[in-house]
PDB file of C-alpha atoms in Angstrom:
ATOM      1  CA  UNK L 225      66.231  29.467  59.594  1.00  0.00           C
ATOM      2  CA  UNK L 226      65.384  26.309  57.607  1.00  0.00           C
ATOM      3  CA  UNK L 227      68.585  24.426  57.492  1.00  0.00           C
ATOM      4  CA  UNK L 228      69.374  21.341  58.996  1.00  0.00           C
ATOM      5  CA  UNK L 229      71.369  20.334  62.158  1.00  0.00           C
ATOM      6  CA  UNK L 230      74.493  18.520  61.962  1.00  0.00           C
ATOM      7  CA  UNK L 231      75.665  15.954  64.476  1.00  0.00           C
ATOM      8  CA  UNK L 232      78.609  13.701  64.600  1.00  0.00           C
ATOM      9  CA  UNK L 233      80.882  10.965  66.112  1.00  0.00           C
ATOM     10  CA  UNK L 234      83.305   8.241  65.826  1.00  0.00           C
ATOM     11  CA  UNK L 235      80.119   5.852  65.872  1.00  0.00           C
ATOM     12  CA  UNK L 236      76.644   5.582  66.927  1.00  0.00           C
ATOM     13  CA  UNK L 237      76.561   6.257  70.731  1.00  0.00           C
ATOM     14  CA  UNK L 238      76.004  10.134  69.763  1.00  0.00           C
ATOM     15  CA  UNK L 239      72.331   8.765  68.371  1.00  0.00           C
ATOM     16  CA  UNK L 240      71.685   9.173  72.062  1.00  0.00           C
ATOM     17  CA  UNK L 241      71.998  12.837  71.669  1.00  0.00           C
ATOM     18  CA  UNK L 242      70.452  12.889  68.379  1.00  0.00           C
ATOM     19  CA  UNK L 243      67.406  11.445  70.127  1.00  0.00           C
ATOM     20  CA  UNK L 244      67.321  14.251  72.791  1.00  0.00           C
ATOM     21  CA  UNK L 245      68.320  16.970  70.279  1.00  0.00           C
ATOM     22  CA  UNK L 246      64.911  15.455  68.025  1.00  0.00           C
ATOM     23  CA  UNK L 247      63.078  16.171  71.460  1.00  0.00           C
ATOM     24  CA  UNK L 248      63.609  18.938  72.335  1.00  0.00           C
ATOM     25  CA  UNK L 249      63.797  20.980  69.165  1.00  0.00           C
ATOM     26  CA  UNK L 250      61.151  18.793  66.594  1.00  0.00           C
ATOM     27  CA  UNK L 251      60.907  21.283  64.003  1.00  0.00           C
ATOM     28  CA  UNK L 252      64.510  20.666  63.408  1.00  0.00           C
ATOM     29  CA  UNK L 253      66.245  18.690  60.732  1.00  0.00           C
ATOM     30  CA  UNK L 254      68.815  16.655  62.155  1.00  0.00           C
ATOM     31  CA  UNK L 255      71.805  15.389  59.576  1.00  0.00           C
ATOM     32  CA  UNK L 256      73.636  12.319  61.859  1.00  0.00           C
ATOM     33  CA  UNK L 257      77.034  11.092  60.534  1.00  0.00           C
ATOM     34  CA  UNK L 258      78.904   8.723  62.128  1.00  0.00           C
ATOM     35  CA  UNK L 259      82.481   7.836  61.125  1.00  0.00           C
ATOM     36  CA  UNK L 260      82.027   4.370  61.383  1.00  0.00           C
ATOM     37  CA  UNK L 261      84.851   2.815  59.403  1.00  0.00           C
ATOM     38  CA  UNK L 262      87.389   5.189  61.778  1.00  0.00           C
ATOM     39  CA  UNK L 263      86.071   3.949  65.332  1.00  0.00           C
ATOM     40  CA  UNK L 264      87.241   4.014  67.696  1.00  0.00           C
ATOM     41  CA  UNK L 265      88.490   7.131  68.068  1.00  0.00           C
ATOM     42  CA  UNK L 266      89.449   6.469  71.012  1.00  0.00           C
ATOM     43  CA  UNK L 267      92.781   4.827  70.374  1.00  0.00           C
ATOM     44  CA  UNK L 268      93.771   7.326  67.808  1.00  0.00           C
ATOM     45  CA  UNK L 269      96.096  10.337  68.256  1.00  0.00           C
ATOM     46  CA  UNK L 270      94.719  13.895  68.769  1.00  0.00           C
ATOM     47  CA  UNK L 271      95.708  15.241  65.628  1.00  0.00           C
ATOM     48  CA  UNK L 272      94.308  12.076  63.669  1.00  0.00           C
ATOM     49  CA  UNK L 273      90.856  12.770  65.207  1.00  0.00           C
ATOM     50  CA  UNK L 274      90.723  16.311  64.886  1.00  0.00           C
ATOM     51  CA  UNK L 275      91.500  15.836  60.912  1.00  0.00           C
ATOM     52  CA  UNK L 276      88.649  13.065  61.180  1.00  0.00           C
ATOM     53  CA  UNK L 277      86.220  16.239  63.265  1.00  0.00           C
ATOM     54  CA  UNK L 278      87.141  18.736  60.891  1.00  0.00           C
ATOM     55  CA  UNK L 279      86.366  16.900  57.265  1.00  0.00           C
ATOM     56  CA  UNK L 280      83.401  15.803  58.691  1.00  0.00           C
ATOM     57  CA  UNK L 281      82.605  19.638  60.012  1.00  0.00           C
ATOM     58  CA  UNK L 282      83.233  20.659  56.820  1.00  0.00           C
ATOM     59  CA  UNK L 283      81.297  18.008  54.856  1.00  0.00           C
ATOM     60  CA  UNK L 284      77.811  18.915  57.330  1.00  0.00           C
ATOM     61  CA  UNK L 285      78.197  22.646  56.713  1.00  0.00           C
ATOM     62  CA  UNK L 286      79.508  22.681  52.515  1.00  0.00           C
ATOM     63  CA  UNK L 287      77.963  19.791  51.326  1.00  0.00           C
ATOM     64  CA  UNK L 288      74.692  19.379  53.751  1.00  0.00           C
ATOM     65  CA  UNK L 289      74.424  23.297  54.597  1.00  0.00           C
ATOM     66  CA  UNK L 290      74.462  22.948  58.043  1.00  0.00           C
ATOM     67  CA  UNK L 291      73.623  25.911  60.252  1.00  0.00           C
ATOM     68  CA  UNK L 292      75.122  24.393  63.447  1.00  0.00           C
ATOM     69  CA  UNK L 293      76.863  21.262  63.876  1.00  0.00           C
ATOM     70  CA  UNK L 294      77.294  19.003  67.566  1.00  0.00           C
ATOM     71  CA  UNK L 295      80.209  16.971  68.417  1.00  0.00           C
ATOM     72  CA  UNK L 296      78.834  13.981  69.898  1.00  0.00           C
ATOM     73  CA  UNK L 297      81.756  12.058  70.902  1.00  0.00           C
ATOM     74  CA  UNK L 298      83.704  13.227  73.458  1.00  0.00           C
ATOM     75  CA  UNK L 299      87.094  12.158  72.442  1.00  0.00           C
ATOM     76  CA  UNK L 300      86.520  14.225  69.422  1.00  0.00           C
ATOM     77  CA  UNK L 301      84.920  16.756  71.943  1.00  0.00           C
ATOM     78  CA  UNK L 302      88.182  17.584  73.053  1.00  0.00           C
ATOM     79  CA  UNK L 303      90.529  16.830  70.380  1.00  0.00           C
ATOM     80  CA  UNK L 304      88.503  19.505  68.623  1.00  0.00           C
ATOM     81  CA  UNK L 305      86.307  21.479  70.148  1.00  0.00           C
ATOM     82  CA  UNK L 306      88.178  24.424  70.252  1.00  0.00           C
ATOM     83  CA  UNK L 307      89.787  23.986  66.798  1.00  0.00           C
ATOM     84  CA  UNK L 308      86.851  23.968  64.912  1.00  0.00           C
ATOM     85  CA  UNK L 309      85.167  26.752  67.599  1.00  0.00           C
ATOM     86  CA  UNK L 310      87.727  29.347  65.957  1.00  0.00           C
ATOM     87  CA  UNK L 311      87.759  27.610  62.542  1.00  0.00           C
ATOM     88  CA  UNK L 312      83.980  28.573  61.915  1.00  0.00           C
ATOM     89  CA  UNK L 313      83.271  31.439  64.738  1.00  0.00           C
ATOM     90  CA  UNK L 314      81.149  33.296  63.173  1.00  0.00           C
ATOM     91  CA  UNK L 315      79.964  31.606  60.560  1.00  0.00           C
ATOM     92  CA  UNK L 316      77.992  28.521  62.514  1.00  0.00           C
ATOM     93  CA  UNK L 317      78.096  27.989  65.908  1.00  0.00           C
ATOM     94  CA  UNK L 318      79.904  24.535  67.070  1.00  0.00           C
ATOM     95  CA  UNK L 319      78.701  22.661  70.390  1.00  0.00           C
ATOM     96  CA  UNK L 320      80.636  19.848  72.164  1.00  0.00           C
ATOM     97  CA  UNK L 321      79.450  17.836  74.553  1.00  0.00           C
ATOM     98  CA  UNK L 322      82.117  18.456  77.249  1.00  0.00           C
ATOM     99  CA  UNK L 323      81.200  22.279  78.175  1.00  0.00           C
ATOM    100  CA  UNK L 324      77.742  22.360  78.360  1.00  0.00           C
ATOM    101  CA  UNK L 325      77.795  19.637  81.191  1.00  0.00           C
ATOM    102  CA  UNK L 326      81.165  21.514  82.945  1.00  0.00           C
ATOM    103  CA  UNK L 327      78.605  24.742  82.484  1.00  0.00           C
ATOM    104  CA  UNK L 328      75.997  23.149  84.237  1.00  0.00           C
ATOM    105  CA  UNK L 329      78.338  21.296  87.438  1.00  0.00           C
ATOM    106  CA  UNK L 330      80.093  25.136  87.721  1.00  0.00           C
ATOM    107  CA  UNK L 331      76.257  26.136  88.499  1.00  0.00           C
ATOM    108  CA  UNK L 332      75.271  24.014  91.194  1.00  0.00           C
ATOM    109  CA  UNK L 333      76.255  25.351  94.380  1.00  0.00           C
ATOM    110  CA  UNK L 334      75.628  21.713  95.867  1.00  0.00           C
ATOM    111  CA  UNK L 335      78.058  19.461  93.976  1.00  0.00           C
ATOM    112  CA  UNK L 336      81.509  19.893  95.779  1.00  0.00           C
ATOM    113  CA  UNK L 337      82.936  16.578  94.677  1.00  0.00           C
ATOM    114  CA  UNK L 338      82.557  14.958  91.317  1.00  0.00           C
ATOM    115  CA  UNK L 339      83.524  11.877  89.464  1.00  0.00           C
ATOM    116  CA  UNK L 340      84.043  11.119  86.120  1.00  0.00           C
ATOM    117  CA  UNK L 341      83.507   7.527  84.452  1.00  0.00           C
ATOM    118  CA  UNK L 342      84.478   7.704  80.760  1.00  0.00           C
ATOM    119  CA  UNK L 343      87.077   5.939  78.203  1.00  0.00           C
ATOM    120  CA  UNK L 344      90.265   5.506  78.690  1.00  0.00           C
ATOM    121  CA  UNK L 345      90.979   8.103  75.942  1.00  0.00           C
ATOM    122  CA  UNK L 346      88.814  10.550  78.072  1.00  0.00           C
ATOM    123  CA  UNK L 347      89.962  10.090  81.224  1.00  0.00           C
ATOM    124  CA  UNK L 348      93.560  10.500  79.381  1.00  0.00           C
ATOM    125  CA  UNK L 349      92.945  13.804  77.592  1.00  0.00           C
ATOM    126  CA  UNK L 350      92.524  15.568  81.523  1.00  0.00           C
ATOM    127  CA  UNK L 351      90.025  17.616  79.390  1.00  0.00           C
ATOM    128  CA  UNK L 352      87.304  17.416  82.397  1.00  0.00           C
ATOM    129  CA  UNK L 353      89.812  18.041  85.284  1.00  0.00           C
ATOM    130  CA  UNK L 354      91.512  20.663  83.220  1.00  0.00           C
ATOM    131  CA  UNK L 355      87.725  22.779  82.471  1.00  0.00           C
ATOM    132  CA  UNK L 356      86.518  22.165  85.909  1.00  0.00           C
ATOM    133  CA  UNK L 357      89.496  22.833  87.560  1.00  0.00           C
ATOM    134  CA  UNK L 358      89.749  26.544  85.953  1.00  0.00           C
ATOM    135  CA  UNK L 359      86.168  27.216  86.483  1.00  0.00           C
ATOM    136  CA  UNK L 360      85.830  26.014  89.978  1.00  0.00           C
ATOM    137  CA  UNK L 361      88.898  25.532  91.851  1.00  0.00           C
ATOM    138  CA  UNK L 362      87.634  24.103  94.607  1.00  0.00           C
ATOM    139  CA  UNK L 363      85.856  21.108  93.246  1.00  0.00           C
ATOM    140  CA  UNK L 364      87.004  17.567  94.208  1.00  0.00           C
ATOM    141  CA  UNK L 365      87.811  15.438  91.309  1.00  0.00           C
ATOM    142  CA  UNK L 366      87.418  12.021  90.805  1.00  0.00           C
ATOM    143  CA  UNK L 367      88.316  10.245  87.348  1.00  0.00           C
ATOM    144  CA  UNK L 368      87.472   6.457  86.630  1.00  0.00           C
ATOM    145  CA  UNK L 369      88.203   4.857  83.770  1.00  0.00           C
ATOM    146  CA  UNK L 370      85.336   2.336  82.556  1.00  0.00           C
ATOM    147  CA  UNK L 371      86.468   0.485  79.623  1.00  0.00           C
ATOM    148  CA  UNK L 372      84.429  -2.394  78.923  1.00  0.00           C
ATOM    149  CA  UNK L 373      81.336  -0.526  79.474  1.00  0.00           C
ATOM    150  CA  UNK L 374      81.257   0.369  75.675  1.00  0.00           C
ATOM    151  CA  UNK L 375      81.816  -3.447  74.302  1.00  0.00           C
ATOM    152  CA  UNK L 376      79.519  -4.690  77.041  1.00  0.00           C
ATOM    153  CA  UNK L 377      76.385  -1.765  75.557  1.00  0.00           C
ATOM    154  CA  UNK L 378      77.017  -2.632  72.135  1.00  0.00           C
ATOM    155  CA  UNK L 379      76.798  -6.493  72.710  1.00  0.00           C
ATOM    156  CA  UNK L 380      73.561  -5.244  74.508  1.00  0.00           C
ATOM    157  CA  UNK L 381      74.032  -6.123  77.883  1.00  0.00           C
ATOM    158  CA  UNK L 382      72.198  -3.744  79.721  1.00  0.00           C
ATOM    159  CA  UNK L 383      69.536  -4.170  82.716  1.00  0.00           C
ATOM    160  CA  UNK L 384      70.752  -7.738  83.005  1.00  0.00           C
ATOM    161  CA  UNK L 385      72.786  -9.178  85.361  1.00  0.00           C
ATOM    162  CA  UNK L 386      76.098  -9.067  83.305  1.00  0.00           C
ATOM    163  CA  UNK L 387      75.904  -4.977  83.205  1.00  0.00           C
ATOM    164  CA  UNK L 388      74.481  -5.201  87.117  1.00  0.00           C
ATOM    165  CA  UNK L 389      77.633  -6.527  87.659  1.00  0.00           C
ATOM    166  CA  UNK L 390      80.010  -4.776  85.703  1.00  0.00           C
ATOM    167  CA  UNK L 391      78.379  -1.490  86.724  1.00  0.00           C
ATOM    168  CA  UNK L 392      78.515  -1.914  90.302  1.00  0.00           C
ATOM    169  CA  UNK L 393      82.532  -3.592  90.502  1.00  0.00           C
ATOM    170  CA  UNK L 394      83.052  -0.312  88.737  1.00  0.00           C
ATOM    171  CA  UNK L 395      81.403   2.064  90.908  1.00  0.00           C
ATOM    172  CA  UNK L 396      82.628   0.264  93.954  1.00  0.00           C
ATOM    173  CA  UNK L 397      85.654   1.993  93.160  1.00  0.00           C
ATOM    174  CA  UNK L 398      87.487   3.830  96.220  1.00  0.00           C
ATOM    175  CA  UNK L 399      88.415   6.534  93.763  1.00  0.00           C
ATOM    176  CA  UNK L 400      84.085   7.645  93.415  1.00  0.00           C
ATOM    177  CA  UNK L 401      83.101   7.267  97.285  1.00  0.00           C
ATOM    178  CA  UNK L 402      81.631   9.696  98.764  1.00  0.00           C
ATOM    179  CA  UNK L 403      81.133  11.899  95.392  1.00  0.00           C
ATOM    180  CA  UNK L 404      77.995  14.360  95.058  1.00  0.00           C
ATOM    181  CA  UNK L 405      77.125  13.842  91.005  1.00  0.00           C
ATOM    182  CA  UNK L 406      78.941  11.804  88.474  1.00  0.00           C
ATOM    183  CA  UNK L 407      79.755  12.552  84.418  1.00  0.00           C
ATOM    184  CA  UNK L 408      78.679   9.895  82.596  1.00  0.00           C
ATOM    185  CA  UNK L 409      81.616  10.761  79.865  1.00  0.00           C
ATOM    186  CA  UNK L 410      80.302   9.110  77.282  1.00  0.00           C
ATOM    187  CA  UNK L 411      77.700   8.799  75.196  1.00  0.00           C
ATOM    188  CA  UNK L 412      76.526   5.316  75.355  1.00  0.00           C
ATOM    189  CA  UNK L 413      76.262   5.111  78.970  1.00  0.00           C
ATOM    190  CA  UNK L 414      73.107   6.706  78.670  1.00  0.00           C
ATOM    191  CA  UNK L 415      71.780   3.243  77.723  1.00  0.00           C
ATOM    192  CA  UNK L 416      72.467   2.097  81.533  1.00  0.00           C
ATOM    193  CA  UNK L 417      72.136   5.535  83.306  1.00  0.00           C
ATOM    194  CA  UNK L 418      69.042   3.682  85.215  1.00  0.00           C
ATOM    195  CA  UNK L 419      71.610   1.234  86.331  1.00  0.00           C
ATOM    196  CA  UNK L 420      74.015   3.161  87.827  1.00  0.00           C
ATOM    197  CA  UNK L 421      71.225   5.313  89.682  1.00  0.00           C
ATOM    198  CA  UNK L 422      69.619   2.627  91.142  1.00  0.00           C
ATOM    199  CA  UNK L 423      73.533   1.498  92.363  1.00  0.00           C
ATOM    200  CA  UNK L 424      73.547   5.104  94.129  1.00  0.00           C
ATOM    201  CA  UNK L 425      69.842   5.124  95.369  1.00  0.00           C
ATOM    202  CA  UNK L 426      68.961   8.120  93.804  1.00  0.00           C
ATOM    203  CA  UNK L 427      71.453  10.355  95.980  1.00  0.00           C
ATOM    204  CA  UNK L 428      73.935  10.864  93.327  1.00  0.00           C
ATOM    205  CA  UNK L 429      73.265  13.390  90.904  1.00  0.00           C
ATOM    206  CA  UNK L 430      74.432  12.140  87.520  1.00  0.00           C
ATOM    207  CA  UNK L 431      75.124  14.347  84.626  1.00  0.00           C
ATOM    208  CA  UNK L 432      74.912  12.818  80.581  1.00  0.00           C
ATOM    209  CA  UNK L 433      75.275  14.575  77.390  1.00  0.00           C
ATOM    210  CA  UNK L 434      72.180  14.468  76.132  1.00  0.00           C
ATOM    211  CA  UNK L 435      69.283  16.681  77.490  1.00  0.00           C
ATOM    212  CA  UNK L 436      71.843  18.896  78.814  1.00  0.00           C
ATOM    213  CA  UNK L 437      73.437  19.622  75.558  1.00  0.00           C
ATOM    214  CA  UNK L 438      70.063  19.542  73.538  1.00  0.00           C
ATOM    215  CA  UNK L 439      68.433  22.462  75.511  1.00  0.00           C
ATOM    216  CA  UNK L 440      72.181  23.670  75.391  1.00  0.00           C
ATOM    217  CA  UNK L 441      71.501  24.291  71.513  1.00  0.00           C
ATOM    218  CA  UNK L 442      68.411  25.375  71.625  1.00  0.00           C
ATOM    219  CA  UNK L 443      69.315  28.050  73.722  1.00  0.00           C
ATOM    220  CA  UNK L 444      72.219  29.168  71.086  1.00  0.00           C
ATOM    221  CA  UNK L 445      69.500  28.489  67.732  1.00  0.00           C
ATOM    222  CA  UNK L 446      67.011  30.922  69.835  1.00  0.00           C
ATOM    223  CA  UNK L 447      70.179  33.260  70.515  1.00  0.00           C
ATOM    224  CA  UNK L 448      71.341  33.427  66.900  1.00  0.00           C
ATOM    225  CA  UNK L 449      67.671  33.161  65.538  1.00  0.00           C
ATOM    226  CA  UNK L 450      68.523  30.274  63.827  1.00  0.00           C
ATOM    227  CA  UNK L 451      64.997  27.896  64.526  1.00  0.00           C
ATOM    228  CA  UNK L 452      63.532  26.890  62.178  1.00  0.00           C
ATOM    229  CA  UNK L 453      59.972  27.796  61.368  1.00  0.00           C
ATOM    230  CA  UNK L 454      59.149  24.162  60.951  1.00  0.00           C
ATOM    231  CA  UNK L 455      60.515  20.923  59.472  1.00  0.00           C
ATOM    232  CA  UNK L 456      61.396  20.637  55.639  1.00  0.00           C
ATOM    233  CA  UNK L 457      62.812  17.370  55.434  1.00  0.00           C
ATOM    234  CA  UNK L 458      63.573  13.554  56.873  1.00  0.00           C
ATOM    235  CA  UNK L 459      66.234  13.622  59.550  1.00  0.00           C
ATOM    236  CA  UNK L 460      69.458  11.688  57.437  1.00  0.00           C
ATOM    237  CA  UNK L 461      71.719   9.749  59.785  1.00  0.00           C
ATOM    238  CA  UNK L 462      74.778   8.678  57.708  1.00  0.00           C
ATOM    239  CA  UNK L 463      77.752   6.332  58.135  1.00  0.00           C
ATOM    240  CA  UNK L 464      80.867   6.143  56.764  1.00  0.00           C
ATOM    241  CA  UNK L 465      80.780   2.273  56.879  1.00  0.00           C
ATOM    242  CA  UNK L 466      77.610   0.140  57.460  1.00  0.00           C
ATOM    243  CA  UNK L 467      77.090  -3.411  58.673  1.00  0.00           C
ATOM    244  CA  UNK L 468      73.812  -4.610  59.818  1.00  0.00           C
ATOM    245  CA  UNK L 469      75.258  -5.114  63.274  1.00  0.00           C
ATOM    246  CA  UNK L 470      75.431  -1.370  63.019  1.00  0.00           C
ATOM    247  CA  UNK L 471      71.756  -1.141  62.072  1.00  0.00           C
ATOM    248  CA  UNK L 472      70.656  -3.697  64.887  1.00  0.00           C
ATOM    249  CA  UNK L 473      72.691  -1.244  67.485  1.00  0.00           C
ATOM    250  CA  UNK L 474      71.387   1.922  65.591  1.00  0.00           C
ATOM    251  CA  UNK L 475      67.956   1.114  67.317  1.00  0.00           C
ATOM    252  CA  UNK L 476      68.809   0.392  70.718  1.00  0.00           C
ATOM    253  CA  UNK L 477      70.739   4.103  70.784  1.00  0.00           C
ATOM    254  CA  UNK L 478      68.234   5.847  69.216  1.00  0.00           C
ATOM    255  CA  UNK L 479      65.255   4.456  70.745  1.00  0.00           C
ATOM    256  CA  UNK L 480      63.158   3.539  67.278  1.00  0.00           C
ATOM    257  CA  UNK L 481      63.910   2.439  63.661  1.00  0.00           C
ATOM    258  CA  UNK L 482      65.613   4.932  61.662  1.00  0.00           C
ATOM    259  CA  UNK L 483      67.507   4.537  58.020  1.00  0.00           C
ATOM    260  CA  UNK L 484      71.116   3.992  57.666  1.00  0.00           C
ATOM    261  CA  UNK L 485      72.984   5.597  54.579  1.00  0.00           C
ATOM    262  CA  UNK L 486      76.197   4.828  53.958  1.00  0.00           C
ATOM    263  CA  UNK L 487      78.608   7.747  52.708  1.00  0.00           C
ATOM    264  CA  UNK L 488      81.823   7.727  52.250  1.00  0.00           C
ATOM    265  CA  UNK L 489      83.525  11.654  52.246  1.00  0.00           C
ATOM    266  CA  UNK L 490      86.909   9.952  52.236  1.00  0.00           C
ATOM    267  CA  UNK L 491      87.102   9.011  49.052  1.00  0.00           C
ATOM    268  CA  UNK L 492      85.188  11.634  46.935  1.00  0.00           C
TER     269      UNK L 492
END
């Protein structure tokens, strides 16, 4: 089926899972939007953010005639996951970011006790312990909240010795020793995911949104027969405000150049 993919978030750490969604499925046309001139979500209320998810849902599937559509944030992940799930079941499916990763922990027989760096908002929402909980009771649960591990990426510190240090006081923690894998619960910490396995030697298995939740889709396009045959157009990654600091951080998340649009849905 030869209709784009949409992909959202509060801002432009979800271009890390564009990039791995564009990898994994070329042929595909990927429609980015990020809501820019809302972000953070992160210090919004739940039902604020899941009006922001679902006019945004609605924009990539009406307007852009989206035949799937990713959440790429997790705050919005599980403000509204489920919402728009039954909203549009059956008619296109919706992916978060959260499950597919809980899907893949519940799987491995070797990870008995995991931690969880993320937001504050994330860590808040209990929407990890809550899913992980239910599908595998007896998994050990450790939650960290990493705050200025966001501000510190988009300033681009990373594989310097501001981040070395940041990173490490943070997983020093008590609350993550002795853990099997860690969530990286958010999408810009892909940016230092070589960090933070280098901190643990390679003997923590860590666990990002990205490759897991591209092949994640995939499997669901191949499912529905919904791949397309081969691409039609240019991937469009669209913001809802734009500033060049934007643009310069645009490249650093999605690995190459790409062309900013702004477009406002707010006020049409």
């Amino acid at each position: 089926m030869n209709a784009p993919i949409g992909i959202f978030d509060s801002g432009i750490g979800g271009l890390t899972v564009a990039n791995a969604i564009s990898g994994v499925l070329p042929r595909e046309q990927l429609i980015y939007f990020g809501d820019t001139a809302h972000l953070p979500y992160g210090d919004k209320s739940k039902e604020l953010v899941r009006h922001y998810s679902e006019k945004i849902t609605d924009y990539l599937i009406h307007d852009k005639g989206c035949k799937a559509v990713v959440i790429a944030c997790n705050t919005a992940s599980s403000a509204a996951y489920e919402f728009l799930r039954d909203k549009y079941r059956g008619v296109v499916p919706i992916i978060s970011v959260i499950d597919p990763i809980i899907e893949a922990i519940v799987e491995d027989d070797t990870i008995h006790h995991v931690g969880l760096i993320a937001t504050k908002a994330t860590i808040a929402s209990g929407v990890y312990q809550e899913k992980l909980q239910r599908r595998k009771p007896d998994i050990r649960y450790a939650p960290l909240a990493t705050p200025l591990l966001v501000p510190m990426i988009e300033e681009g510190f990373h594989n310097n010795n501001i981040s070395h240090a940041l990173i490490h006081n943070y997983l020093q923690n008590e609350a993550l020793s002795h853990i099997d894998a860690l969530i990286l619960g958010c999408t810009h910490y892909i940016i230092v995911r070589k960090e933070i396995d280098e901190f643990y030697g390679g003997q923590v298995k860590l666990f990002d949104s990205t490759h897991i939740v591209a092949n994640k889709l995939k499997k669901i396009l191949e499912k529905e027969g919904l791949l397309s045959e081969g691409r039609l157009k240019n991937d469009e990654f669209l913001l809802s405000d734009y500033t060049e600091a934007f643009a310069k951080t645009a490249r650093m998340f999605y690995g190459h150049e790409i062309k900013l649009v702004r477009k406002d849905i707010w006020n049409e």
